[in-house]
Amino acid sequence: MNVRKMVFGISAGMLFMIGTSACLWAGEPGNLILETVDKGLVILKDESLQGEEKLEVRKQRLWEELSPIFNFEEMSKRALGRYWRERSPEEKEEFVRLFTDILKESYIGKTDSYSGETIALIKERQEDRYAKVQTKFILSGGKEASVDFRLLNNSGKWTIYDVVIEGVSLVNNYRSQFNSILLKSSYADLLEMMKEKTEKKKT
Amino acid sequence: MRKFILPVICFFVMVSVTGGPAWAEGNVLLADAEPVIIDDVQNYEEFEEENPLAIEADVVLVKDPLEAYNRVMFAFNDKFYYYFFKPVYTGYSNVIPEPARKSVNKFYTNLTMPIRFFNCLFQGKFQSAGTEMLRFSINSTLGIAGLFDPAKSRFHLDAQEEDFGQTLSKCKMGPGTYIVWPFIGPSNVRDTVGLVGDIALNPITWITYLYLNPLEGFGIRAFDTVNTGSLEAEDAYEGVTKAALDPYVALQDAYVKNRSKKINE
């Protein structure tokens, strides 16, 4: 009786684990990445969302699925670097909003319909509140691109604060740009440039 | 507890199967072998203390005394890309189907094997050199003169992306000044010398020198450039510059970081 219960318990537990994890050995951050990419791919593969005229709907759906696991405030903070501390809370809020818009329009807007991309988990490393998940995107042409995700654990919830594609960190790339701009012009000018960028993308 | 042990065991099995000391590699990634100038005016200690994984998040100032010239050249290359190069390869893509373009790309990759082979040797990467030799043998025969890549698809042998710029870096040569060349794009002193080295190692150069007139040699290279461009230029170039507020800086940063990654591998 007890033995049977135990066996049932073990197998149920194992089934549960197999069911919940896309990759058996992946930890929580790794799973989050794989699951989110899967969700994104489901939308891209969706027959009813194909074609040029469905672009806006597709972008919206993708945004709804993908944006919750990105930590835009952390990205903004890191991209702005030392200039972040000089900003008032309202200014910070405005900056996060503008930066989020730029990222949304630039990267979600780029996604075309699905053409056979897959993702493979290479390894993940976790240090305290921080995690690094290394993956490989296998593109339709058989080309591979290494994509690393950096995650931060905020009171139990893992969020992405940087994406590193082929060694190029998204946040650091923007930080170089912000630095270069702010060395020559004022913060107000930078905001103006960011607004212009988002306006231009929308039209 | 039970739920915890199984993934741990599976993980170690995976690690031992893949054979890599996974953690050791992870540490290498954090170390930047490139001689870099860290701007000490900008103090990011706050972030570093918080995050041991963010060590490489330092702002690296690229040596760019030629910025004024470089920006002009960047603007020129950008125009050239959109008004000449892109229309050419888009037209080419419309005529030649993708599988054919991929095969052409594989053919060129196979032909330029000596660049990768010798640079592996120069860097003392004998196993990688062996891989390149093996890939060349397989792809030149089973892959029908390199038009296909069975070495990768059947034998899982990846091309070893080593070039002369990376070899020079292994010989402790620093990157030097950042330069934007017309048509070629971002480079630096080291990679420019590297480019010359790679041209010398490229069989197309020898073939041109021995059997062809310069125009035919140029044609071969132009065809390769357009073909490769049709497969990847859009993602690489536009991916970096379109999302940028300052495309010049964005491309410079992407170039420097990507080179740095390749050198560390």
Coordinates of C-alpha atoms in Angstrom, one line a residue:
Chain A
M1 CA 0.0 0.0 0.0
N2 CA 2.6 2.5 1.1
V3 CA 5.0 1.3 -1.5
R4 CA 2.4 1.8 -4.2
K5 CA 1.7 5.3 -2.9
M6 CA 5.4 6.1 -3.0
V7 CA 5.9 4.8 -6.6
F8 CA 2.9 6.7 -7.7
G9 CA 4.3 9.8 -6.0
I10 CA 7.7 9.5 -7.6
S11 CA 6.3 8.9 -11.1
A12 CA 3.8 11.7 -10.7
G13 CA 6.5 14.0 -9.6
M14 CA 8.7 13.0 -12.5
L15 CA 5.9 13.4 -15.0
F16 CA 5.2 16.8 -13.5
M17 CA 8.8 17.8 -14.0
I18 CA 9.0 16.6 -17.5
G19 CA 5.8 18.4 -18.3
T20 CA 6.9 21.7 -16.8
S21 CA 10.4 22.0 -18.0
A22 CA 11.3 22.4 -21.6
C23 CA 14.8 21.1 -20.9
L24 CA 15.2 18.8 -18.0
W25 CA 18.5 20.2 -16.6
A26 CA 17.7 23.8 -17.1
G27 CA 17.2 25.9 -14.0
E28 CA 14.5 28.5 -13.5
P29 CA 16.1 31.3 -15.6
G30 CA 16.9 28.9 -18.4
N31 CA 13.4 27.6 -18.5
L32 CA 11.9 31.1 -18.5
I33 CA 14.0 31.9 -21.6
L34 CA 13.1 28.7 -23.4
E35 CA 9.4 29.0 -22.6
T36 CA 9.2 32.7 -23.6
V37 CA 11.0 32.0 -26.9
D38 CA 8.6 29.1 -27.5
K39 CA 5.6 31.4 -26.9
G40 CA 7.1 33.9 -29.3
L41 CA 7.6 31.2 -31.9
V42 CA 4.0 30.0 -31.5
I43 CA 2.8 33.5 -32.4
L44 CA 5.2 33.7 -35.4
K45 CA 4.1 30.3 -36.6
D46 CA 0.4 31.1 -36.2
E47 CA -1.3 30.7 -39.6
S48 CA -3.9 33.4 -38.8
L49 CA -1.2 36.0 -38.1
Q50 CA 0.8 35.6 -41.3
G51 CA 1.4 38.3 -43.9
E52 CA 2.2 42.0 -44.1
E53 CA -1.3 43.3 -43.2
K54 CA -1.3 41.3 -39.9
L55 CA 2.0 42.9 -38.9
E56 CA 0.5 45.2 -36.3
V57 CA -1.6 42.5 -34.7
R58 CA 1.5 40.2 -34.6
K59 CA 3.6 42.9 -33.1
Q60 CA 1.0 43.6 -30.4
R61 CA 0.7 39.9 -29.6
L62 CA 4.4 39.4 -29.4
W63 CA 4.8 42.4 -27.2
E64 CA 2.2 41.1 -24.8
E65 CA 3.9 37.8 -24.5
L66 CA 7.5 39.0 -24.3
S67 CA 7.5 42.3 -22.5
P68 CA 6.6 41.0 -19.0
I69 CA 9.9 39.2 -18.7
F70 CA 12.1 42.2 -19.6
N71 CA 13.1 44.6 -16.9
F72 CA 13.0 47.9 -18.7
E73 CA 13.8 50.0 -15.7
E74 CA 17.0 48.0 -15.0
M75 CA 18.0 48.3 -18.7
S76 CA 17.5 52.0 -18.7
K77 CA 19.5 52.4 -15.5
R78 CA 22.4 50.4 -16.9
A79 CA 22.2 52.1 -20.3
L80 CA 22.3 55.5 -18.8
G81 CA 25.0 54.6 -16.3
R82 CA 26.2 57.5 -14.1
Y83 CA 23.7 59.9 -15.7
W84 CA 20.9 57.9 -14.2
R85 CA 21.7 59.1 -10.7
E86 CA 21.4 62.7 -11.7
R87 CA 17.8 62.3 -12.8
S88 CA 14.7 63.1 -10.8
P89 CA 12.1 60.3 -10.4
E90 CA 9.9 61.8 -13.0
E91 CA 12.7 62.1 -15.5
K92 CA 13.7 58.5 -14.8
E93 CA 10.1 57.4 -15.5
E94 CA 10.0 59.4 -18.7
F95 CA 13.4 57.9 -19.8
V96 CA 12.3 54.4 -19.1
R97 CA 9.1 55.0 -21.2
L98 CA 11.0 56.4 -24.2
F99 CA 13.8 53.7 -24.0
T100 CA 11.1 51.0 -23.9
D101 CA 9.4 52.5 -26.9
I102 CA 12.7 52.5 -28.9
L103 CA 13.4 48.9 -28.0
K104 CA 9.9 47.8 -28.8
E105 CA 9.7 49.5 -32.2
S106 CA 13.3 48.4 -33.1
Y107 CA 13.2 44.8 -32.1
I108 CA 9.6 43.7 -32.1
G109 CA 9.1 45.5 -35.4
K110 CA 12.0 43.5 -36.9
T111 CA 10.5 40.1 -36.4
D112 CA 9.3 38.7 -39.6
S113 CA 7.1 35.7 -40.0
Y114 CA 8.5 32.4 -38.8
S115 CA 11.1 30.7 -41.1
G116 CA 12.4 27.8 -39.1
E117 CA 14.5 29.3 -36.3
T118 CA 15.2 27.2 -33.3
I119 CA 16.9 27.9 -30.0
A120 CA 19.2 25.6 -28.0
L121 CA 20.3 26.1 -24.4
I122 CA 24.1 26.0 -24.1
K123 CA 24.6 26.6 -20.4
E124 CA 23.5 28.7 -17.5
R125 CA 25.2 30.2 -14.6
Q126 CA 23.6 31.6 -11.5
E127 CA 25.2 33.8 -8.9
D128 CA 23.1 35.0 -6.1
R129 CA 20.4 37.3 -7.7
Y130 CA 22.0 37.2 -11.1
A131 CA 21.9 34.7 -13.8
K132 CA 23.4 34.3 -17.3
V133 CA 21.7 32.0 -19.8
Q134 CA 23.7 31.2 -22.9
T135 CA 21.8 30.0 -25.9
K136 CA 22.3 29.5 -29.6
F137 CA 19.8 30.6 -32.2
I138 CA 19.9 28.4 -35.2
L139 CA 18.6 30.5 -38.1
S140 CA 16.8 29.3 -41.1
G141 CA 19.9 29.4 -43.3
G142 CA 21.7 27.1 -40.9
K143 CA 23.7 30.1 -39.6
E144 CA 24.1 30.1 -35.8
A145 CA 24.2 33.1 -33.5
S146 CA 25.1 33.0 -29.9
V147 CA 22.6 34.9 -27.8
D148 CA 23.2 35.3 -24.0
F149 CA 20.5 36.5 -21.7
R150 CA 21.3 38.2 -18.4
L151 CA 18.7 38.0 -15.7
L152 CA 18.0 39.6 -12.4
N153 CA 15.9 38.1 -9.6
N154 CA 13.6 40.7 -8.2
S155 CA 11.8 39.3 -5.1
G156 CA 11.4 35.9 -6.7
K157 CA 10.7 37.0 -10.3
W158 CA 13.4 36.6 -12.9
T159 CA 13.6 39.3 -15.5
I160 CA 16.0 40.0 -18.4
Y161 CA 18.1 43.1 -18.2
D162 CA 20.4 42.5 -21.0
V163 CA 20.7 40.5 -24.2
V164 CA 24.1 39.8 -25.7
I165 CA 24.1 38.9 -29.4
E166 CA 27.5 37.6 -30.8
G167 CA 29.3 39.3 -28.0
V168 CA 27.5 42.6 -28.5
S169 CA 25.5 43.7 -25.4
L170 CA 22.4 45.6 -26.1
V171 CA 22.6 47.6 -23.0
N172 CA 26.3 48.4 -23.4
N173 CA 25.7 49.4 -27.0
Y174 CA 23.2 51.9 -26.0
R175 CA 25.4 53.0 -23.1
S176 CA 28.2 53.8 -25.5
Q177 CA 25.7 55.8 -27.6
F178 CA 24.2 57.7 -24.6
N179 CA 27.7 58.5 -23.3
S180 CA 28.9 59.7 -26.7
I181 CA 25.8 61.9 -27.1
L182 CA 25.9 63.3 -23.5
L183 CA 29.5 64.2 -23.8
K184 CA 28.6 66.6 -26.6
S185 CA 25.0 67.6 -25.9
S186 CA 22.7 68.1 -23.0
Y187 CA 20.2 65.6 -21.5
A188 CA 17.4 67.6 -23.0
D189 CA 18.9 67.1 -26.4
L190 CA 19.1 63.3 -25.8
L191 CA 15.4 63.2 -24.9
E192 CA 14.6 65.1 -28.0
M193 CA 16.5 62.6 -30.1
M194 CA 14.8 59.7 -28.4
K195 CA 11.4 61.3 -29.0
E196 CA 12.2 61.9 -32.6
K197 CA 13.3 58.3 -33.0
T198 CA 10.1 56.9 -31.6
E199 CA 7.9 59.3 -33.6
K200 CA 9.7 58.3 -36.8
K201 CA 9.3 54.6 -36.2
K202 CA 5.5 54.9 -35.5
T203 CA 4.7 56.7 -38.8
Chain B
M1 CA 14.3 17.0 -2.5
R2 CA 13.6 14.2 -5.0
K3 CA 12.6 16.8 -7.5
F4 CA 15.8 18.5 -7.0
I5 CA 18.2 15.5 -7.3
L6 CA 17.0 14.4 -10.7
P7 CA 17.8 17.6 -12.6
V8 CA 21.1 17.7 -10.9
I9 CA 22.1 14.2 -12.0
C10 CA 20.8 14.9 -15.5
F11 CA 22.8 18.1 -15.6
F12 CA 26.0 16.4 -14.7
V13 CA 25.3 13.7 -17.3
M14 CA 24.8 16.4 -19.8
V15 CA 28.0 18.1 -18.8
S16 CA 30.1 15.0 -18.9
V17 CA 28.6 14.0 -22.3
T18 CA 29.3 17.4 -23.8
G19 CA 32.7 17.0 -22.3
G20 CA 33.3 20.7 -21.5
P21 CA 34.4 22.1 -18.2
A22 CA 31.3 24.4 -18.4
W23 CA 32.1 26.6 -15.4
A24 CA 35.7 27.1 -16.4
E25 CA 34.6 28.4 -19.8
G26 CA 32.1 30.7 -18.1
N27 CA 35.0 32.5 -16.3
V28 CA 37.0 33.0 -19.5
L29 CA 34.1 35.0 -20.9
L30 CA 34.4 37.5 -18.1
A31 CA 38.0 38.1 -18.7
D32 CA 38.7 40.6 -21.4
A33 CA 42.0 39.8 -23.1
E34 CA 41.8 42.9 -25.2
P35 CA 43.9 45.8 -23.9
V36 CA 41.2 48.2 -23.0
I37 CA 41.1 51.7 -21.6
I38 CA 38.6 51.9 -18.9
D39 CA 37.3 55.4 -18.3
D40 CA 37.9 55.9 -14.6
V41 CA 35.9 59.1 -14.5
Q42 CA 32.8 57.1 -14.9
N43 CA 32.5 55.0 -11.9
Y44 CA 30.3 52.0 -12.1
E45 CA 31.3 50.4 -8.8
E46 CA 27.7 50.6 -7.7
F47 CA 26.6 48.2 -10.4
E48 CA 29.6 45.9 -10.1
E49 CA 29.2 45.3 -6.4
E50 CA 25.6 44.5 -7.0
N51 CA 26.3 42.2 -9.9
P52 CA 29.4 39.9 -10.2
L53 CA 28.2 38.9 -13.7
A54 CA 28.2 42.5 -14.9
I55 CA 32.0 43.0 -14.7
E56 CA 32.3 43.4 -18.4
A57 CA 29.7 46.2 -18.3
D58 CA 32.4 48.8 -18.0
V59 CA 32.4 51.5 -20.6
V60 CA 35.3 50.8 -22.9
L61 CA 36.6 53.9 -24.6
V62 CA 37.6 53.0 -28.1
K63 CA 40.7 54.8 -29.3
D64 CA 39.2 56.9 -32.1
P65 CA 41.4 60.0 -32.9
L66 CA 40.2 59.8 -36.5
E67 CA 36.6 60.3 -35.5
A68 CA 35.9 63.2 -37.7
Y69 CA 37.2 61.3 -40.8
N70 CA 35.6 58.1 -39.6
R71 CA 32.2 59.7 -39.3
V72 CA 32.4 61.0 -42.8
M73 CA 33.4 57.6 -44.1
F74 CA 30.6 55.9 -42.1
A75 CA 28.1 58.3 -43.7
F76 CA 29.5 57.5 -47.1
N77 CA 29.4 53.7 -46.5
D78 CA 25.8 54.0 -45.2
K79 CA 24.7 55.8 -48.4
F80 CA 26.6 53.3 -50.5
Y81 CA 24.9 50.5 -48.7
Y82 CA 21.4 51.8 -49.1
Y83 CA 21.7 53.2 -52.6
F84 CA 24.0 50.7 -54.3
F85 CA 24.9 47.6 -52.4
K86 CA 21.4 46.8 -51.1
P87 CA 19.5 47.3 -54.4
V88 CA 22.2 45.1 -56.1
Y89 CA 21.9 42.2 -53.7
T90 CA 18.1 42.5 -53.4
G91 CA 17.9 42.3 -57.2
Y92 CA 20.2 39.3 -57.1
S93 CA 18.2 37.6 -54.4
N94 CA 15.0 38.0 -56.5
V95 CA 16.7 36.2 -59.4
I96 CA 18.6 33.5 -57.6
P97 CA 16.7 31.3 -55.1
E98 CA 18.0 31.0 -51.6
P99 CA 19.3 27.4 -51.7
A100 CA 21.5 28.3 -54.7
R101 CA 22.9 31.4 -52.9
K102 CA 23.6 29.3 -49.8
S103 CA 25.5 26.7 -51.9
V104 CA 27.5 29.5 -53.5
N105 CA 28.3 30.7 -50.0
K106 CA 29.4 27.2 -49.0
F107 CA 31.5 26.9 -52.1
Y108 CA 33.4 30.1 -51.3
T109 CA 33.7 29.1 -47.6
N110 CA 35.3 25.8 -48.6
L111 CA 37.6 27.5 -51.1
T112 CA 38.9 29.9 -48.5
M113 CA 39.8 27.1 -46.1
P114 CA 43.5 28.0 -46.1
I115 CA 42.8 31.3 -44.4
R116 CA 41.2 29.5 -41.4
F117 CA 43.6 26.5 -41.5
F118 CA 46.8 28.5 -41.4
N119 CA 45.5 30.9 -38.8
C120 CA 44.6 28.0 -36.6
L121 CA 48.1 26.8 -37.0
F122 CA 49.6 30.2 -36.3
Q123 CA 47.6 30.4 -33.1
G124 CA 48.7 26.9 -32.1
K125 CA 45.2 25.5 -32.4
F126 CA 46.2 22.2 -33.9
Q127 CA 42.9 20.5 -33.2
S128 CA 41.0 23.3 -34.9
A129 CA 43.5 23.1 -37.8
G130 CA 42.7 19.4 -38.0
T131 CA 39.0 20.1 -38.0
E132 CA 39.5 22.5 -40.9
M133 CA 41.5 19.9 -42.9
L134 CA 38.9 17.3 -42.3
R135 CA 36.1 19.6 -43.2
F136 CA 37.9 20.5 -46.5
S137 CA 38.4 16.8 -47.4
I138 CA 34.8 15.9 -46.6
N139 CA 33.1 18.9 -48.3
S140 CA 35.3 18.9 -51.4
T141 CA 34.4 15.2 -52.1
L142 CA 31.0 14.3 -50.4
G143 CA 30.0 18.0 -50.6
I144 CA 30.5 18.1 -54.3
A145 CA 33.4 20.7 -54.5
G146 CA 32.1 22.4 -51.5
L147 CA 28.6 23.2 -52.7
F148 CA 27.2 21.4 -49.7
D149 CA 28.4 21.2 -46.1
P150 CA 28.1 17.5 -45.0
A151 CA 31.0 18.1 -42.6
K152 CA 28.6 20.1 -40.5
S153 CA 25.3 18.5 -41.2
R154 CA 26.5 14.9 -41.0
F155 CA 29.7 15.0 -38.9
H156 CA 29.0 18.1 -36.8
L157 CA 32.3 19.8 -37.6
D158 CA 31.9 23.5 -37.4
A159 CA 34.0 25.9 -39.5
Q160 CA 36.7 27.4 -37.3
E161 CA 36.4 31.2 -37.8
E162 CA 40.0 32.2 -37.3
D163 CA 41.6 35.1 -39.2
F164 CA 44.9 36.9 -39.3
G165 CA 43.6 39.8 -37.1
Q166 CA 43.0 37.2 -34.4
T167 CA 46.4 35.7 -34.9
L168 CA 48.0 39.1 -34.5
S169 CA 46.0 39.6 -31.3
K170 CA 47.4 36.2 -30.0
C171 CA 50.9 37.7 -30.8
K172 CA 50.0 40.5 -28.3
M173 CA 49.4 43.1 -30.9
G174 CA 46.9 45.7 -29.6
P175 CA 44.0 46.8 -31.7
G176 CA 45.3 50.3 -32.4
T177 CA 43.3 53.2 -33.8
Y178 CA 39.8 52.6 -35.0
I179 CA 39.4 53.2 -38.7
V180 CA 36.4 53.1 -41.0
W181 CA 37.5 52.1 -44.5
P182 CA 35.5 53.0 -47.6
F183 CA 33.3 50.0 -48.7
I184 CA 34.9 47.7 -46.2
G185 CA 33.6 49.4 -43.1
P186 CA 34.8 49.3 -39.5
S187 CA 38.3 48.1 -38.8
N188 CA 41.4 49.0 -36.7
V189 CA 45.1 49.0 -37.3
R190 CA 45.5 45.4 -36.3
D191 CA 42.6 44.1 -38.3
T192 CA 43.7 46.1 -41.4
V193 CA 47.1 44.3 -41.3
G194 CA 45.1 41.1 -40.6
L195 CA 43.0 41.8 -43.7
V196 CA 46.2 42.0 -45.8
G197 CA 47.4 38.8 -44.3
D198 CA 44.1 37.0 -45.1
I199 CA 44.2 38.3 -48.7
A200 CA 47.7 36.7 -49.0
L201 CA 46.3 33.4 -47.6
N202 CA 43.2 33.5 -49.8
P203 CA 43.4 31.0 -52.7
I204 CA 41.3 33.4 -54.8
T205 CA 44.3 35.8 -54.7
W206 CA 46.7 33.1 -56.0
I207 CA 44.3 31.9 -58.7
T208 CA 43.9 35.5 -59.8
Y209 CA 47.6 36.1 -59.8
L210 CA 48.5 33.0 -61.7
Y211 CA 45.6 32.5 -64.1
L212 CA 43.3 35.4 -64.4
N213 CA 43.4 39.1 -65.3
P214 CA 42.7 41.6 -62.5
L215 CA 39.1 42.3 -63.7
E216 CA 38.2 38.6 -63.5
G217 CA 39.6 38.4 -60.0
F218 CA 37.6 41.5 -59.0
G219 CA 34.5 39.9 -60.5
I220 CA 35.0 36.7 -58.4
R221 CA 35.3 38.8 -55.2
A222 CA 32.4 41.1 -56.1
F223 CA 30.2 38.1 -56.8
D224 CA 31.1 36.6 -53.4
T225 CA 30.4 39.9 -51.7
V226 CA 27.0 40.3 -53.2
N227 CA 26.1 36.7 -52.6
T228 CA 27.2 36.9 -48.9
G229 CA 25.5 40.2 -48.6
S230 CA 22.2 38.8 -49.9
L231 CA 22.3 36.2 -47.1
E232 CA 23.4 38.2 -44.1
A233 CA 24.1 41.9 -44.6
E234 CA 20.6 43.1 -43.7
D235 CA 20.6 41.4 -40.4
A236 CA 24.0 42.4 -39.4
Y237 CA 24.3 46.0 -40.6
E238 CA 20.7 47.1 -40.3
G239 CA 20.1 45.2 -37.1
V240 CA 22.8 47.3 -35.4
T241 CA 22.3 50.7 -37.1
K242 CA 18.5 51.0 -37.5
A243 CA 17.8 50.7 -33.8
A244 CA 20.5 53.2 -32.9
L245 CA 20.4 56.8 -31.8
D246 CA 23.9 57.3 -32.9
P247 CA 24.5 54.7 -35.6
Y248 CA 28.2 55.5 -35.8
V249 CA 28.8 54.7 -32.2
A250 CA 26.5 51.7 -32.3
L251 CA 28.4 50.1 -35.2
Q252 CA 31.8 50.9 -33.6
D253 CA 30.7 49.3 -30.3
A254 CA 29.3 46.3 -32.1
Y255 CA 32.5 45.9 -34.1
V256 CA 34.8 46.2 -31.1
K257 CA 32.8 43.8 -28.9
N258 CA 32.3 41.2 -31.6
R259 CA 36.0 41.2 -32.4
S260 CA 36.8 40.9 -28.8
K261 CA 34.5 37.9 -28.5
K262 CA 36.0 36.2 -31.5
I263 CA 39.6 36.8 -30.2
N264 CA 38.7 35.3 -26.8
E265 CA 37.2 32.2 -28.2

